[in-house]
mmCIF file of C-alpha atoms in Angstrom:
data_model
loop_
_atom_site.group_PDB
_atom_site.id
_atom_site.type_symbol
_atom_site.label_atom_id
_atom_site.label_comp_id
_atom_site.label_asym_id
_atom_site.label_seq_id
_atom_site.Cartn_x
_atom_site.Cartn_y
_atom_site.Cartn_z
ATOM 1 C CA MET A 1 -81.262 -39.463 -44.387
ATOM 2 C CA SER A 2 -78.594 -38.586 -46.944
ATOM 3 C CA ASP A 3 -79.906 -35.063 -47.549
ATOM 4 C CA ASP A 4 -80.513 -34.439 -43.854
ATOM 5 C CA PHE A 5 -76.978 -35.163 -42.587
ATOM 6 C CA MET A 6 -75.106 -32.172 -41.211
ATOM 7 C CA LEU A 7 -71.801 -32.686 -39.441
ATOM 8 C CA ASP A 8 -71.767 -30.542 -36.305
ATOM 9 C CA THR A 9 -68.549 -28.706 -37.179
ATOM 10 C CA ASP A 10 -69.322 -26.023 -34.587
ATOM 11 C CA ASP A 11 -69.192 -28.612 -31.808
ATOM 12 C CA LEU A 12 -66.019 -30.190 -33.193
ATOM 13 C CA GLU A 13 -64.392 -26.771 -33.561
ATOM 14 C CA ARG A 14 -65.424 -25.832 -30.005
ATOM 15 C CA ARG A 15 -63.812 -29.019 -28.704
ATOM 16 C CA MET A 16 -60.644 -28.336 -30.711
ATOM 17 C CA ASN A 17 -60.546 -24.797 -29.306
ATOM 18 C CA GLY A 18 -60.738 -26.388 -25.861
ATOM 19 C CA ALA A 19 -57.613 -28.434 -26.651
ATOM 20 C CA ILE A 20 -55.822 -25.233 -27.735
ATOM 21 C CA ALA A 21 -56.937 -23.429 -24.550
ATOM 22 C CA SER A 22 -55.648 -26.324 -22.462
ATOM 23 C CA LEU A 23 -52.315 -26.125 -24.302
ATOM 24 C CA ARG A 24 -52.094 -22.380 -23.585
ATOM 25 C CA THR A 25 -52.661 -23.080 -19.883
ATOM 26 C CA GLU A 26 -49.942 -25.729 -19.866
ATOM 27 C CA PHE A 27 -47.559 -23.391 -21.705
ATOM 28 C CA ALA A 28 -48.292 -20.656 -19.156
ATOM 29 C CA SER A 29 -47.107 -23.058 -16.472
ATOM 30 C CA LEU A 30 -43.658 -23.144 -18.104
ATOM 31 C CA ARG A 31 -42.096 -20.046 -16.604
ATOM 32 C CA THR A 32 -38.755 -19.263 -18.070
ATOM 33 C CA GLY A 33 -37.007 -17.668 -15.107
ATOM 34 C CA ARG A 34 -39.426 -16.425 -12.492
ATOM 35 C CA GLY A 35 -41.588 -18.414 -10.150
ATOM 36 C CA SER A 36 -45.335 -18.320 -10.630
ATOM 37 C CA ALA A 37 -48.277 -19.992 -8.934
ATOM 38 C CA SER A 38 -49.662 -20.941 -12.367
ATOM 39 C CA MET A 39 -46.619 -23.101 -13.076
ATOM 40 C CA LEU A 40 -48.154 -25.695 -10.723
ATOM 41 C CA ASP A 41 -51.595 -25.695 -12.401
ATOM 42 C CA PRO A 42 -51.076 -28.837 -14.537
ATOM 43 C CA ILE A 43 -49.839 -30.886 -11.568
ATOM 44 C CA GLN A 44 -52.410 -33.184 -9.964
ATOM 45 C CA VAL A 45 -52.066 -34.805 -6.515
ATOM 46 C CA ASP A 46 -53.671 -38.085 -5.443
ATOM 47 C CA ALA A 47 -55.651 -36.657 -2.517
ATOM 48 C CA TYR A 48 -58.308 -38.730 -0.781
ATOM 49 C CA GLY A 49 -58.473 -41.210 -3.671
ATOM 50 C CA GLN A 50 -58.997 -38.558 -6.322
ATOM 51 C CA MET A 51 -56.664 -36.537 -8.550
ATOM 52 C CA THR A 52 -56.781 -32.946 -7.298
ATOM 53 C CA PRO A 53 -54.965 -29.756 -8.411
ATOM 54 C CA ILE A 54 -52.266 -28.573 -6.002
ATOM 55 C CA ASN A 55 -54.045 -25.269 -5.349
ATOM 56 C CA GLN A 56 -56.941 -27.260 -3.845
ATOM 57 C CA VAL A 57 -54.779 -29.022 -1.225
ATOM 58 C CA GLY A 58 -52.745 -26.023 -0.087
ATOM 59 C CA THR A 59 -52.004 -22.328 -0.425
ATOM 60 C CA VAL A 60 -49.562 -21.463 -3.218
ATOM 61 C CA ASN A 61 -47.480 -18.298 -2.703
ATOM 62 C CA VAL A 62 -44.623 -16.591 -4.528
ATOM 63 C CA PRO A 63 -42.713 -14.784 -1.747
ATOM 64 C CA GLU A 64 -39.833 -13.855 -4.073
ATOM 65 C CA PRO A 65 -39.183 -14.142 -7.835
ATOM 66 C CA ARG A 66 -37.138 -17.341 -7.591
ATOM 67 C CA MET A 67 -39.184 -19.135 -4.898
ATOM 68 C CA VAL A 68 -42.652 -20.683 -4.790
ATOM 69 C CA THR A 69 -44.081 -22.052 -1.549
ATOM 70 C CA ILE A 70 -46.997 -24.379 -0.925
ATOM 71 C CA ASN A 71 -48.554 -24.475 2.536
ATOM 72 C CA VAL A 72 -50.270 -27.881 2.497
ATOM 73 C CA TRP A 73 -53.401 -27.908 4.647
ATOM 74 C CA ASP A 74 -53.354 -31.638 5.502
ATOM 75 C CA LYS A 75 -50.071 -33.050 6.872
ATOM 76 C CA ALA A 76 -50.927 -36.453 5.400
ATOM 77 C CA LEU A 77 -50.735 -34.992 1.879
ATOM 78 C CA VAL A 78 -47.305 -33.324 2.157
ATOM 79 C CA GLY A 79 -45.467 -36.401 0.842
ATOM 80 C CA LYS A 80 -47.932 -36.864 -2.020
ATOM 81 C CA VAL A 81 -47.641 -33.206 -3.066
ATOM 82 C CA GLU A 82 -43.844 -33.430 -2.962
ATOM 83 C CA LYS A 83 -43.895 -36.628 -5.050
ATOM 84 C CA ALA A 84 -46.279 -35.099 -7.614
ATOM 85 C CA ILE A 85 -43.957 -32.091 -8.043
ATOM 86 C CA ARG A 86 -40.870 -34.296 -8.418
ATOM 87 C CA GLU A 87 -42.584 -36.437 -11.073
ATOM 88 C CA SER A 88 -44.117 -33.494 -12.963
ATOM 89 C CA GLY A 89 -41.179 -32.888 -15.292
ATOM 90 C CA LEU A 90 -40.809 -29.250 -14.205
ATOM 91 C CA GLY A 91 -37.294 -29.980 -12.960
ATOM 92 C CA ILE A 92 -37.896 -28.417 -9.557
ATOM 93 C CA ASN A 93 -36.531 -30.049 -6.416
ATOM 94 C CA PRO A 94 -39.006 -29.483 -3.540
ATOM 95 C CA GLN A 95 -37.675 -28.805 -0.022
ATOM 96 C CA LEU A 96 -39.802 -29.663 3.004
ATOM 97 C CA ASN A 97 -40.228 -27.449 6.049
ATOM 98 C CA GLY A 98 -43.052 -29.001 8.107
ATOM 99 C CA THR A 99 -46.235 -28.562 6.064
ATOM 100 C CA ILE A 100 -44.608 -25.948 3.842
ATOM 101 C CA ILE A 101 -43.016 -27.107 0.603
ATOM 102 C CA MET A 102 -40.497 -24.663 -0.835
ATOM 103 C CA LEU A 103 -39.739 -24.763 -4.552
ATOM 104 C CA PRO A 104 -36.555 -22.883 -5.450
ATOM 105 C CA ILE A 105 -36.721 -22.002 -9.137
ATOM 106 C CA PRO A 106 -33.388 -22.981 -10.706
ATOM 107 C CA GLU A 107 -31.410 -20.676 -12.965
ATOM 108 C CA LEU A 108 -32.126 -21.427 -16.585
ATOM 109 C CA ASN A 109 -28.921 -22.862 -17.977
ATOM 110 C CA GLU A 110 -28.721 -24.349 -21.462
ATOM 111 C CA GLU A 111 -29.547 -27.843 -20.188
ATOM 112 C CA ARG A 112 -32.606 -26.574 -18.304
ATOM 113 C CA ARG A 113 -33.813 -24.617 -21.330
ATOM 114 C CA THR A 114 -33.521 -27.731 -23.477
ATOM 115 C CA GLN A 115 -35.408 -29.726 -20.855
ATOM 116 C CA LEU A 116 -38.221 -27.136 -20.689
ATOM 117 C CA SER A 117 -38.355 -27.106 -24.484
ATOM 118 C CA LYS A 118 -38.919 -30.876 -24.449
ATOM 119 C CA VAL A 119 -41.658 -30.507 -21.827
ATOM 120 C CA ALA A 120 -43.341 -27.913 -24.078
ATOM 121 C CA GLY A 121 -43.053 -30.368 -26.983
ATOM 122 C CA GLY A 122 -44.766 -33.036 -24.868
ATOM 123 C CA TYR A 123 -47.611 -30.657 -24.039
ATOM 124 C CA ALA A 124 -48.002 -29.841 -27.746
ATOM 125 C CA GLU A 125 -48.060 -33.539 -28.668
ATOM 126 C CA ASN A 126 -50.821 -34.152 -26.099
ATOM 127 C CA ALA A 127 -52.827 -31.336 -27.695
ATOM 128 C CA ARG A 128 -52.274 -32.845 -31.173
ATOM 129 C CA VAL A 129 -53.529 -36.205 -29.886
ATOM 130 C CA SER A 130 -56.653 -34.468 -28.531
ATOM 131 C CA ILE A 131 -57.251 -32.838 -31.922
ATOM 132 C CA ARG A 132 -56.820 -36.185 -33.690
ATOM 133 C CA ASN A 133 -59.268 -37.842 -31.279
ATOM 134 C CA ILE A 134 -61.839 -35.145 -32.053
ATOM 135 C CA ARG A 135 -61.145 -35.698 -35.774
ATOM 136 C CA ARG A 136 -61.772 -39.430 -35.280
ATOM 137 C CA ASP A 137 -65.106 -38.654 -33.595
ATOM 138 C CA GLY A 138 -66.111 -36.535 -36.592
ATOM 139 C CA MET A 139 -65.039 -39.247 -39.046
ATOM 140 C CA ASP A 140 -67.054 -41.809 -37.058
ATOM 141 C CA GLN A 141 -70.143 -39.592 -37.407
ATOM 142 C CA ILE A 142 -69.552 -39.436 -41.161
ATOM 143 C CA LYS A 143 -69.121 -43.237 -41.424
ATOM 144 C CA LYS A 144 -72.309 -43.775 -39.425
ATOM 145 C CA ALA A 145 -74.167 -41.393 -41.749
ATOM 146 C CA LYS A 146 -72.788 -43.281 -44.781
ATOM 147 C CA ALA A 147 -74.138 -46.509 -43.311
ATOM 148 C CA ASP A 148 -77.488 -44.725 -42.964
ATOM 149 C CA GLY A 149 -77.504 -43.765 -46.637
ATOM 150 C CA LEU A 150 -75.204 -40.737 -47.029
ATOM 151 C CA GLY A 151 -73.968 -40.466 -50.613
ATOM 152 C CA GLU A 152 -70.304 -41.015 -51.425
ATOM 153 C CA ASP A 153 -69.865 -37.457 -52.750
ATOM 154 C CA ASP A 154 -71.306 -36.025 -49.547
ATOM 155 C CA GLN A 155 -69.083 -38.336 -47.515
ATOM 156 C CA LYS A 156 -65.973 -37.079 -49.339
ATOM 157 C CA LEU A 157 -67.106 -33.465 -48.867
ATOM 158 C CA TRP A 158 -67.528 -33.877 -45.094
ATOM 159 C CA GLU A 159 -64.271 -35.826 -44.767
ATOM 160 C CA GLY A 160 -62.474 -32.991 -46.586
ATOM 161 C CA GLU A 161 -64.090 -30.483 -44.248
ATOM 162 C CA MET A 162 -62.917 -32.532 -41.257
ATOM 163 C CA GLU A 163 -59.349 -32.733 -42.623
ATOM 164 C CA ASP A 164 -59.208 -28.964 -43.220
ATOM 165 C CA LEU A 165 -60.398 -28.289 -39.675
ATOM 166 C CA THR A 166 -57.831 -30.720 -38.254
ATOM 167 C CA LYS A 167 -54.954 -29.224 -40.273
ATOM 168 C CA LYS A 168 -55.924 -25.701 -39.159
ATOM 169 C CA PHE A 169 -55.759 -26.631 -35.476
ATOM 170 C CA ILE A 170 -52.597 -28.755 -35.757
ATOM 171 C CA LYS A 171 -50.906 -25.767 -37.432
ATOM 172 C CA ALA A 172 -52.069 -23.497 -34.589
ATOM 173 C CA ILE A 173 -50.517 -25.927 -32.075
ATOM 174 C CA ASP A 174 -47.252 -26.057 -34.036
ATOM 175 C CA ASP A 175 -47.121 -22.254 -34.222
ATOM 176 C CA GLN A 176 -47.690 -21.898 -30.474
ATOM 177 C CA LEU A 177 -45.029 -24.523 -29.748
ATOM 178 C CA GLU A 178 -42.525 -22.736 -31.968
ATOM 179 C CA THR A 179 -43.230 -19.426 -30.189
ATOM 180 C CA LYS A 180 -42.936 -20.982 -26.725
ATOM 181 C CA GLN A 181 -39.705 -22.802 -27.577
ATOM 182 C CA ALA A 182 -38.211 -19.574 -28.914
ATOM 183 C CA GLU A 183 -39.225 -17.842 -25.665
ATOM 184 C CA ILE A 184 -37.665 -20.642 -23.584
ATOM 185 C CA MET A 185 -34.390 -20.675 -25.540
ATOM 186 C CA GLN A 186 -34.021 -16.879 -25.417
ATOM 187 C CA VAL A 187 -31.112 -15.970 -23.144
#
């Protein structure tokens, strides 16, 4: 067994790339001044007993740069959509007009920029946790292989490989966070 063990670094790297892609999507939702339909992408609504993206319970439109509207298809979900937006951390105060929810995008003052910067930091921390969970999965594979007869030198080699991969992706997350925070704080 010891000579046969190969850690599937391609799979682990693919999963880590998925965490980075998810972070990029979340960062894209943080618009710094203009409204955008994608800013609602990370928000999930409890619809029919299942968490569902907002764009699957209504039509999202951007009629003007500082306004986003959601035409909710089912009247019973209007309150749930409104609640999900309020609790999302985007700092947008929804206004109801029948089944249409209007989201006026606030001016970005210093306080709002700081708040968005913190939201971006939270998204980055979630991505780091995902990377660390993938790292743990890789380490578990190595420990299992050691129990099956993998030599200690090989174990150290694979653990080093896993650490290098983890550091590479954590640095990529930190770099993206720094870029996004600079974009948010730019006046």
